[in-house]
XYZ file of N, CA and C in Angstrom:
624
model
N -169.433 -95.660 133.414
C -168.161 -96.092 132.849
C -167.511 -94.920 132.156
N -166.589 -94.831 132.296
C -165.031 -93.038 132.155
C -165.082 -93.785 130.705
N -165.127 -92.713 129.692
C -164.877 -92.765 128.146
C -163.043 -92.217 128.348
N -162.488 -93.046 127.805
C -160.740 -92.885 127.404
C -160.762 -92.301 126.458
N -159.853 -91.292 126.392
C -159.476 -90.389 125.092
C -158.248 -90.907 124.891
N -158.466 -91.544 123.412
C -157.266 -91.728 122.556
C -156.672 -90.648 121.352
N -155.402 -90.436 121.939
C -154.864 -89.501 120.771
C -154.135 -90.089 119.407
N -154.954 -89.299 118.543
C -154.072 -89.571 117.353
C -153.113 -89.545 116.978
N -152.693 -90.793 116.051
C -150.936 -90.707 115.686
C -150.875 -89.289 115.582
N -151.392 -88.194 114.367
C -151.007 -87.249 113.781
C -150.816 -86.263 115.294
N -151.170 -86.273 116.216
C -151.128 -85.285 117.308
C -149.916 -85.872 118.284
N -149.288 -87.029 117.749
C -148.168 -87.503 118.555
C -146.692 -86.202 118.398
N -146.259 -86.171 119.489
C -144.917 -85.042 119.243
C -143.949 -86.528 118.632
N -142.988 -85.327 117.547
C -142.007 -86.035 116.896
C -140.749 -86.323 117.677
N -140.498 -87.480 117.647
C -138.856 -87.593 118.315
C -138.071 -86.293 118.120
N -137.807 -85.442 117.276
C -137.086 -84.512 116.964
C -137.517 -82.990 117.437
N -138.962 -82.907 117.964
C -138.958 -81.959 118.294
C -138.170 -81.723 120.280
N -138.107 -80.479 120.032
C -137.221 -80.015 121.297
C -138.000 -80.063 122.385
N -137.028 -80.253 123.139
C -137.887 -80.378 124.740
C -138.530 -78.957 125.203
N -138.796 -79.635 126.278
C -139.668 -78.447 126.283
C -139.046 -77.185 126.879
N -139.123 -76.035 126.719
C -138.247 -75.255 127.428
C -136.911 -74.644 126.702
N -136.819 -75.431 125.464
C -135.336 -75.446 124.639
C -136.014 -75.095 123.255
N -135.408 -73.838 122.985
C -135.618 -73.238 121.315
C -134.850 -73.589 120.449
N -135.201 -73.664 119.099
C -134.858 -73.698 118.241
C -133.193 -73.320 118.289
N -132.045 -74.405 117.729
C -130.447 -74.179 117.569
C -130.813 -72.686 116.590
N -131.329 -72.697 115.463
C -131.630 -71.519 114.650
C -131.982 -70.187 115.215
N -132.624 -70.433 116.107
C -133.251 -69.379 116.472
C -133.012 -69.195 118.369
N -131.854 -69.677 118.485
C -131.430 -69.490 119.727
C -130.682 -68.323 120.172
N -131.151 -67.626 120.987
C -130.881 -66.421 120.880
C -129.385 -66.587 122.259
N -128.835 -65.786 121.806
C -127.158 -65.715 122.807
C -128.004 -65.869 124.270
N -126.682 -65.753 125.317
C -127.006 -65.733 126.649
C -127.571 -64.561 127.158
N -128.066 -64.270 128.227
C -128.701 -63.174 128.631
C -127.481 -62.201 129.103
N -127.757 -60.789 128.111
C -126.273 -59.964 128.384
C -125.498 -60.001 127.491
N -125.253 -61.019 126.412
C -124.207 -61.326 125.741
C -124.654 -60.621 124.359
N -124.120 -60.032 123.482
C -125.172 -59.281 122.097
C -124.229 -60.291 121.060
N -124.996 -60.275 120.318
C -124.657 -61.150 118.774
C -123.682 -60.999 118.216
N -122.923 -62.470 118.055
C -121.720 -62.475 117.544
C -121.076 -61.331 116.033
N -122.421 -61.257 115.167
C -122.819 -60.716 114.087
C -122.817 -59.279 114.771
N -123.924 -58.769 115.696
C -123.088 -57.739 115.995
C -122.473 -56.915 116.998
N -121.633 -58.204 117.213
C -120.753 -57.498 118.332
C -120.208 -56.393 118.521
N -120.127 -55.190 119.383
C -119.173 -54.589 119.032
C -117.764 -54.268 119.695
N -116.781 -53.600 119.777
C -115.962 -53.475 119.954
C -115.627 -53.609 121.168
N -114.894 -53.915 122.052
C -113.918 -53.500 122.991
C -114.391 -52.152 123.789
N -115.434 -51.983 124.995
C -115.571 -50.558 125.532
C -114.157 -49.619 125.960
N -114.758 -48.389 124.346
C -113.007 -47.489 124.915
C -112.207 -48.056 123.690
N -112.392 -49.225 123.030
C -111.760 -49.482 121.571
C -112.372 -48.998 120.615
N -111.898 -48.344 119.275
C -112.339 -47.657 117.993
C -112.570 -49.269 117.309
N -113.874 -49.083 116.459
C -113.697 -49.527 115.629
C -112.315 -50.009 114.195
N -112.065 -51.397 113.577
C -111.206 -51.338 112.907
C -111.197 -50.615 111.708
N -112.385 -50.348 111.412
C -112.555 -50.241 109.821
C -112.394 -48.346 110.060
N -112.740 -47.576 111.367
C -112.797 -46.532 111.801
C -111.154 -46.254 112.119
N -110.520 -47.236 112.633
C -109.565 -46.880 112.866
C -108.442 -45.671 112.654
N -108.125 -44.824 113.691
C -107.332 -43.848 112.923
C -106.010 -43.920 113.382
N -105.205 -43.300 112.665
C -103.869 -43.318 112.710
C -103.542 -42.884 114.100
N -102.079 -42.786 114.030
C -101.650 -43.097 115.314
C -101.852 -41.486 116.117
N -101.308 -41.001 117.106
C -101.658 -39.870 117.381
C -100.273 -38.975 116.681
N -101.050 -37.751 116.157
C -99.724 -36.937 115.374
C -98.915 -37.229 114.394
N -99.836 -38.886 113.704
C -98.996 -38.998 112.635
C -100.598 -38.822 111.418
N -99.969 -37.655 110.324
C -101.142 -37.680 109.606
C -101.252 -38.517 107.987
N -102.243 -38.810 107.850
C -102.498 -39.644 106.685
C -101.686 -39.700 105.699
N -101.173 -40.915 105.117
C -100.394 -40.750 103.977
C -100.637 -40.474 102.515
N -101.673 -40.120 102.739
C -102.820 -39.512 101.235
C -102.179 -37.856 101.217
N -102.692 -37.741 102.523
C -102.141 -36.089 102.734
C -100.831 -35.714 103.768
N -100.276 -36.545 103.524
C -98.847 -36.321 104.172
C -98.167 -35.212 103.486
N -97.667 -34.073 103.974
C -97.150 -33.077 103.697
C -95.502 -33.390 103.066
N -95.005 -33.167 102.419
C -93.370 -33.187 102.022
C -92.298 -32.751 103.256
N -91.217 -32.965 103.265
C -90.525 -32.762 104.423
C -89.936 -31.193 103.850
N -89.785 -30.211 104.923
C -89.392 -29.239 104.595
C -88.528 -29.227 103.271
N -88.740 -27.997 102.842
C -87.582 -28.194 101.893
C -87.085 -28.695 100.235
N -88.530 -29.390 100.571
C -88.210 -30.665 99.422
C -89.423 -30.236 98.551
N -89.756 -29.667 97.453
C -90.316 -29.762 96.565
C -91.587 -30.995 96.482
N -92.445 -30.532 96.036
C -94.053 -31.135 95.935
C -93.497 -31.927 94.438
N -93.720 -33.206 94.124
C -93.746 -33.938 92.916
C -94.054 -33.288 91.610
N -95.560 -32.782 91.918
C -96.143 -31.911 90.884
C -95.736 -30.800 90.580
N -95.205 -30.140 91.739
C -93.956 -29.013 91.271
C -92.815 -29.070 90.487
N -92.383 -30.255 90.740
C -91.686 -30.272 90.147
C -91.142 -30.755 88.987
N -92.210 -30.963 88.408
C -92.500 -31.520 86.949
C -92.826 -30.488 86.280
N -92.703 -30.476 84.977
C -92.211 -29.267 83.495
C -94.117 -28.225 84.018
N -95.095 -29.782 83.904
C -96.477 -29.348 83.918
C -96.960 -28.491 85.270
N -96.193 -29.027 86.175
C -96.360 -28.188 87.422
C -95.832 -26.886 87.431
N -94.924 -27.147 87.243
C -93.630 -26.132 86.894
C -94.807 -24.567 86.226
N -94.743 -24.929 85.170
C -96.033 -24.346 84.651
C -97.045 -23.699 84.924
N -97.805 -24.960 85.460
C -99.234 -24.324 86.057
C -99.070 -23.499 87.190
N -97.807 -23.831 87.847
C -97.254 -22.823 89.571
C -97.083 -21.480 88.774
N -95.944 -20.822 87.764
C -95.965 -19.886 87.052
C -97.335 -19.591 86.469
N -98.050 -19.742 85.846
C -99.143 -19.548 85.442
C -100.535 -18.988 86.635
N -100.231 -19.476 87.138
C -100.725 -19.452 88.820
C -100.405 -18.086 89.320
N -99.406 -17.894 89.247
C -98.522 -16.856 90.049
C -98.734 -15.392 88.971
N -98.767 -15.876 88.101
C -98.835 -14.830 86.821
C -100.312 -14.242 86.961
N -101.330 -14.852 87.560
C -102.791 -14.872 87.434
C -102.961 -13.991 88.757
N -102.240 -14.795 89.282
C -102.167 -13.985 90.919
C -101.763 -12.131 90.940
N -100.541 -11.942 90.056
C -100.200 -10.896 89.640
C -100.819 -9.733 88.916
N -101.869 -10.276 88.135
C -102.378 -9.772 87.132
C -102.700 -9.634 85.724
N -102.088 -11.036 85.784
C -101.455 -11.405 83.851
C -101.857 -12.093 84.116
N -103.175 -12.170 83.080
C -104.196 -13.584 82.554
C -103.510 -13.548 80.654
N -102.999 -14.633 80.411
C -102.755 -15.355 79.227
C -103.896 -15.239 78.671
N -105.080 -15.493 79.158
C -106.479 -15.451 78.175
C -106.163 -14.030 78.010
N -106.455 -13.560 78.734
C -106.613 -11.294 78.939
C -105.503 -10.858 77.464
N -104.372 -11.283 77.445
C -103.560 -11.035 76.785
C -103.439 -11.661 75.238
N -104.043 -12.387 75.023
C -104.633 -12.917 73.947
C -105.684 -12.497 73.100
N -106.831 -11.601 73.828
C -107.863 -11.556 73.576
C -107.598 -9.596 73.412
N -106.481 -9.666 74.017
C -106.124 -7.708 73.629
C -105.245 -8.251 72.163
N -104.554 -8.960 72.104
C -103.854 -9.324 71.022
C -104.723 -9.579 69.943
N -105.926 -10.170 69.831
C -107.289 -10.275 68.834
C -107.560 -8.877 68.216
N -108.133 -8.003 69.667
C -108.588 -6.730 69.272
C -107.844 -5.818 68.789
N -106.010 -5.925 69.234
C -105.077 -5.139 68.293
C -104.795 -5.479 67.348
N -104.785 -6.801 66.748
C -104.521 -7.207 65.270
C -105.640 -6.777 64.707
N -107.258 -6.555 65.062
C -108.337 -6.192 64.387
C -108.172 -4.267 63.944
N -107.902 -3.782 65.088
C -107.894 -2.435 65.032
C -106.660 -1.921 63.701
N -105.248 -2.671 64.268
C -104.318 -2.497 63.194
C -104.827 -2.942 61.263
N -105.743 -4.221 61.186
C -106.826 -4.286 59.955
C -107.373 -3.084 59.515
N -108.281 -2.513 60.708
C -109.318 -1.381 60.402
C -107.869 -0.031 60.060
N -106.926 0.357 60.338
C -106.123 1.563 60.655
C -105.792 1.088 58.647
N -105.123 -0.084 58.695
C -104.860 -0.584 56.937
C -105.229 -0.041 56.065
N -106.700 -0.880 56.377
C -108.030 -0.334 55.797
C -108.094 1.394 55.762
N -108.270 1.978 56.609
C -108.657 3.370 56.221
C -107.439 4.011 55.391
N -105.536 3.508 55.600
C -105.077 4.135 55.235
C -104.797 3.933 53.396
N -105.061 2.435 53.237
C -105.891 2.277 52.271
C -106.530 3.323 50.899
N -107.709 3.460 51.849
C -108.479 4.335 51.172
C -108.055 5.883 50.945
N -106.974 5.633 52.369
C -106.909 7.426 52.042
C -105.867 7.567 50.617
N -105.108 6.532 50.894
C -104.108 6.487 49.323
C -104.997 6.135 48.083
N -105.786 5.339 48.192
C -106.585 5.619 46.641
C -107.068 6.969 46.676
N -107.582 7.654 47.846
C -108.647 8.979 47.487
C -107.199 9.784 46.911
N -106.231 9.971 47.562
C -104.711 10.964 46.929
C -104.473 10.708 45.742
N -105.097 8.990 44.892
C -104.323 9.188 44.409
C -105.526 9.345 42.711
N -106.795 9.369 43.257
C -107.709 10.006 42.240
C -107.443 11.185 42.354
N -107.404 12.170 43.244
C -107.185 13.682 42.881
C -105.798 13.813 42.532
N -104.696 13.003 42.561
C -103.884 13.737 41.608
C -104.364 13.610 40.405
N -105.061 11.961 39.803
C -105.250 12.108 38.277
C -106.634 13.330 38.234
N -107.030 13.597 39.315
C -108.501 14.945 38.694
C -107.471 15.850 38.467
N -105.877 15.948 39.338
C -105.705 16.899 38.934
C -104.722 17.087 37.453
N -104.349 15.984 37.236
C -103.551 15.796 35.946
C -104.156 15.895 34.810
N -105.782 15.382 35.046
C -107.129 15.846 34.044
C -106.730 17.455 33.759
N -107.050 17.590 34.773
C -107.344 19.650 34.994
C -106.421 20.259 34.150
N -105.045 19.449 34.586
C -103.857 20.255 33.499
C -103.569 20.330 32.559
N -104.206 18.912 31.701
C -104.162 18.256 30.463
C -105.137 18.856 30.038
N -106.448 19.390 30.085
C -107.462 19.942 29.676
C -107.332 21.549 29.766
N -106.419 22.258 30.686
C -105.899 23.754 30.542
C -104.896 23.842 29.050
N -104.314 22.917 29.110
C -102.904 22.193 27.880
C -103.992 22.305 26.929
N -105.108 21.814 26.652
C -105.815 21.083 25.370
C -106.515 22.389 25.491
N -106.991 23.260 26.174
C -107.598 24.959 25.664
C -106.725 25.467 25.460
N -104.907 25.693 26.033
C -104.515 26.957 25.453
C -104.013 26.750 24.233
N -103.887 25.192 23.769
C -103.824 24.520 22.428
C -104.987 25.288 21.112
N -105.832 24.903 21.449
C -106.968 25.504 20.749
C -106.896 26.865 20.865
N -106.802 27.843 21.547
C -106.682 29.197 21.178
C -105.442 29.767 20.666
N -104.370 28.785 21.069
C -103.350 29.044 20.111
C -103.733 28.519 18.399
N -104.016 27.588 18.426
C -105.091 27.229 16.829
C -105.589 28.150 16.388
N -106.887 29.202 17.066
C -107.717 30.146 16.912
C -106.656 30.935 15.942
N -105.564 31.428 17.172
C -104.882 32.452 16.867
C -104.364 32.709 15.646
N -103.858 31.299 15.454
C -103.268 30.945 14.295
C -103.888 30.626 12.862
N -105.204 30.766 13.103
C -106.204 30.535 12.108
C -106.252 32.393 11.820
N -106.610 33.355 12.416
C -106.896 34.171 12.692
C -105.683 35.445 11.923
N -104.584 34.458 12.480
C -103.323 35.727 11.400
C -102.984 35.150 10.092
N -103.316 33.523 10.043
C -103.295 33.023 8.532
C -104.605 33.788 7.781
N -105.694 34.236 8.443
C -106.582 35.157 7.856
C -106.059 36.489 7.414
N -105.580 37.075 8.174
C -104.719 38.510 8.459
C -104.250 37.743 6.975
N -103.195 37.277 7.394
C -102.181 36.779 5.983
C -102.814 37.015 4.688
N -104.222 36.475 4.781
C -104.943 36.383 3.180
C -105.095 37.376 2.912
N -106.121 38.489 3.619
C -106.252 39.105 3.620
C -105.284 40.645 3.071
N -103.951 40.140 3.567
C -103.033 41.095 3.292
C -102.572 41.103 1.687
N -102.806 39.496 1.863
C -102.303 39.373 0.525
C -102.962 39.391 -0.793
N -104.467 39.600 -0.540
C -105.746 40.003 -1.215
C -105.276 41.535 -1.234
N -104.468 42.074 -0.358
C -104.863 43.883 -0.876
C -103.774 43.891 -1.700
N -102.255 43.390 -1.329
C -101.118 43.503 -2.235
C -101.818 42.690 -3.713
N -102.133 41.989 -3.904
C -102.790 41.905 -5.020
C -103.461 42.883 -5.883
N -104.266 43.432 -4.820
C -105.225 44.584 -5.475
C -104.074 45.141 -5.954
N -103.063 45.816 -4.856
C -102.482 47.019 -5.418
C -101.849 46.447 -6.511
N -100.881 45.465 -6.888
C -100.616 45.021 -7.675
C -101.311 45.374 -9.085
N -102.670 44.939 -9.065
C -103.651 44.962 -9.933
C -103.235 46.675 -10.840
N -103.519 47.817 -9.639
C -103.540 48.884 -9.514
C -102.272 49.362 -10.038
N -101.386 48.760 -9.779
C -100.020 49.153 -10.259
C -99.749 48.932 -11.591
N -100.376 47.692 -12.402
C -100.341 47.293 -13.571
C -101.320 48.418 -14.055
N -102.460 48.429 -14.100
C -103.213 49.707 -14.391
C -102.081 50.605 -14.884
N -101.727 51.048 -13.799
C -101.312 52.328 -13.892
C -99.819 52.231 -15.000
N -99.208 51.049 -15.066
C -98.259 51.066 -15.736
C -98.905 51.117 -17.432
N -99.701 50.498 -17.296
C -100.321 50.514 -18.615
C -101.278 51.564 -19.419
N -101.587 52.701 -18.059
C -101.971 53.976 -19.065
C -100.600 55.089 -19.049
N -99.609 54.533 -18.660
C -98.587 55.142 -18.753
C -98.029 54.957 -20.216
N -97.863 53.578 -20.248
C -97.071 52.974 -21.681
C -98.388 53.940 -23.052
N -100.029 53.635 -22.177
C -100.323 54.480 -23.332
C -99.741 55.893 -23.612
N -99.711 56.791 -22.591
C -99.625 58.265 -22.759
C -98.076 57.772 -23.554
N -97.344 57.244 -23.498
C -95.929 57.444 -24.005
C -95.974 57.390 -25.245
N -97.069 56.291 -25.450
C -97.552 56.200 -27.198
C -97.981 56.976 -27.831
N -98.938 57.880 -26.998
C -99.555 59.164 -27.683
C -98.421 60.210 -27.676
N -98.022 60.375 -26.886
C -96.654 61.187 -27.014
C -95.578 61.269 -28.579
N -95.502 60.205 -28.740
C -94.415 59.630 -29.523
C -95.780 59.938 -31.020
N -96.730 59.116 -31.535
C -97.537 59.769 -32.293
C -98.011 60.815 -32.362
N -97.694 61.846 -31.417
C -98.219 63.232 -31.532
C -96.592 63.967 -31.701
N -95.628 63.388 -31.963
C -94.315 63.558 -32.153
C -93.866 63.353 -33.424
N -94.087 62.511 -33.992
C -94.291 62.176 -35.794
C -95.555 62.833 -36.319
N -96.333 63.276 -36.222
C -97.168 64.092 -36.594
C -97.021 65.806 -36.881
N -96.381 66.083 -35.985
C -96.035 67.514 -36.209
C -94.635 67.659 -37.130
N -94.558 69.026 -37.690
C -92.912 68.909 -39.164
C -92.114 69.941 -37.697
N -90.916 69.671 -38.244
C -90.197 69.840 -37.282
C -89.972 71.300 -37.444
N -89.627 72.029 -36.275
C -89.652 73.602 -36.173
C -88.150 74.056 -36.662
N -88.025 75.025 -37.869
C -87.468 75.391 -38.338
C -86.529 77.058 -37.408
N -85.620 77.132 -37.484
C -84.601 77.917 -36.719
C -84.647 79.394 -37.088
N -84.846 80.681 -36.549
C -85.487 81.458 -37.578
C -84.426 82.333 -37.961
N -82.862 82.234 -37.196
C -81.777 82.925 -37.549
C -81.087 82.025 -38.394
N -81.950 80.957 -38.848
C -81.140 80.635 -39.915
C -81.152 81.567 -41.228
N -80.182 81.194 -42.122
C -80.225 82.215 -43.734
C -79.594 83.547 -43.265
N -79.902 83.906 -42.383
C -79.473 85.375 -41.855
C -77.526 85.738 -41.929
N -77.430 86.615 -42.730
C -75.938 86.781 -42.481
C -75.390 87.571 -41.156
N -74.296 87.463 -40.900
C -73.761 87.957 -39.875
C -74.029 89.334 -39.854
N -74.230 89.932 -39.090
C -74.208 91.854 -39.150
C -72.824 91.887 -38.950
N -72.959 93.109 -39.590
C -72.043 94.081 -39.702
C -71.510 94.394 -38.506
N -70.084 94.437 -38.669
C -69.805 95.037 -36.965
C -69.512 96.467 -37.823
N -69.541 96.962 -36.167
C -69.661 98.556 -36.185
C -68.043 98.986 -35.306
């Protein structure tokens, strides 16, 4: 007797699963040949949109050039204006920094030139006073030897006048053994009798 195999509910296929032969709606892959809607690509011989480039010979409007003639925006503003000169000046040879920075070192040098001339006017102007010293101190010796000098003939002076004294002295002396002899004179004058005449008494002679 054939044993029947009964299958279990749990091994029964579900109403919902797919027939056989038919995948998953999810996981159904396009037709054979056909590539994914997701990523399709373009049109063979069509550019991408997002690639897309402008038309032929017309160039971007980022970098679209100005029409002859016509001045650049930024040119023509005060700041452009400017930086184009500034530009051009740099181009030339004139750097604004360069010229600034010589302008530093000549205001420094013209300091230092100050400075030394400075000093050279204080040094002129101590040797005039060394030399106004010098003159004032020749002034203050020939002062003093004129003093000397003058000390020297007020000596003379005394001196002179120490001898006229003497003589003085000498002169009185002498006047005073004079006044004596006159005295002795005069007492040796009253002392003697007076000399008598010797043709006195005598009569006249006789003439002949």
């Amino acid at each position: 007797m054939a044993i029947r195999s009964v299958r279990s509910p749990s091994a029964r296929p579900s109403p919902s699963s797919t027939k056989p032969g038919a995948a998953d709606a999810a996981s159904k892959p396009n037709k054979p040949g056909l590539p994914d809607a997701a990523s399709k690509p373009n049109k063979p011989g069509a550019p991408d949109a997002a690639a897309k480039p402008n038309k032929p010979g017309a160039a971007d409007a980022a970098s679209k050039p100005t029409k002859p003639g016509l001045p650049d925006a930024s040119a023509s503003s005060p700041s452009g204006k400017l930086g184009n000169k500034l530009s051009a000046l740099k181009q030339d040879g004139f750097d604004m920094g360069g010229i600034g920075g010589k302008a530093a070192e000549l205001g420094k040098l013209l300091d230092s030139a100050a400075t030394v001339l400075n000093s050279i006017a204080q040094l002129v102007q101590g040797i005039t006073q060394g030399v106004q010293g010098v003159a004032q101190g020749v002034q203050g010796a020939a002062d003093a030897v004129g003093g000397v000098a003058g000390a020297v003939g007020g000596a003379a002076n005394a001196v002179g006048g120490a001898v006229g004294a003497v003589g003085g002295a000498v002169g009185s002396v002498g006047g005073a053994v004079g006044a004596l002899g006159g005295a002795a004179t005069s007492v040796l004058s009253l002392a003697q009798p007076p000399m008598q005449d010797p043709t006195a008494g005598m009569s006249q002679a006789p003439t002949l």
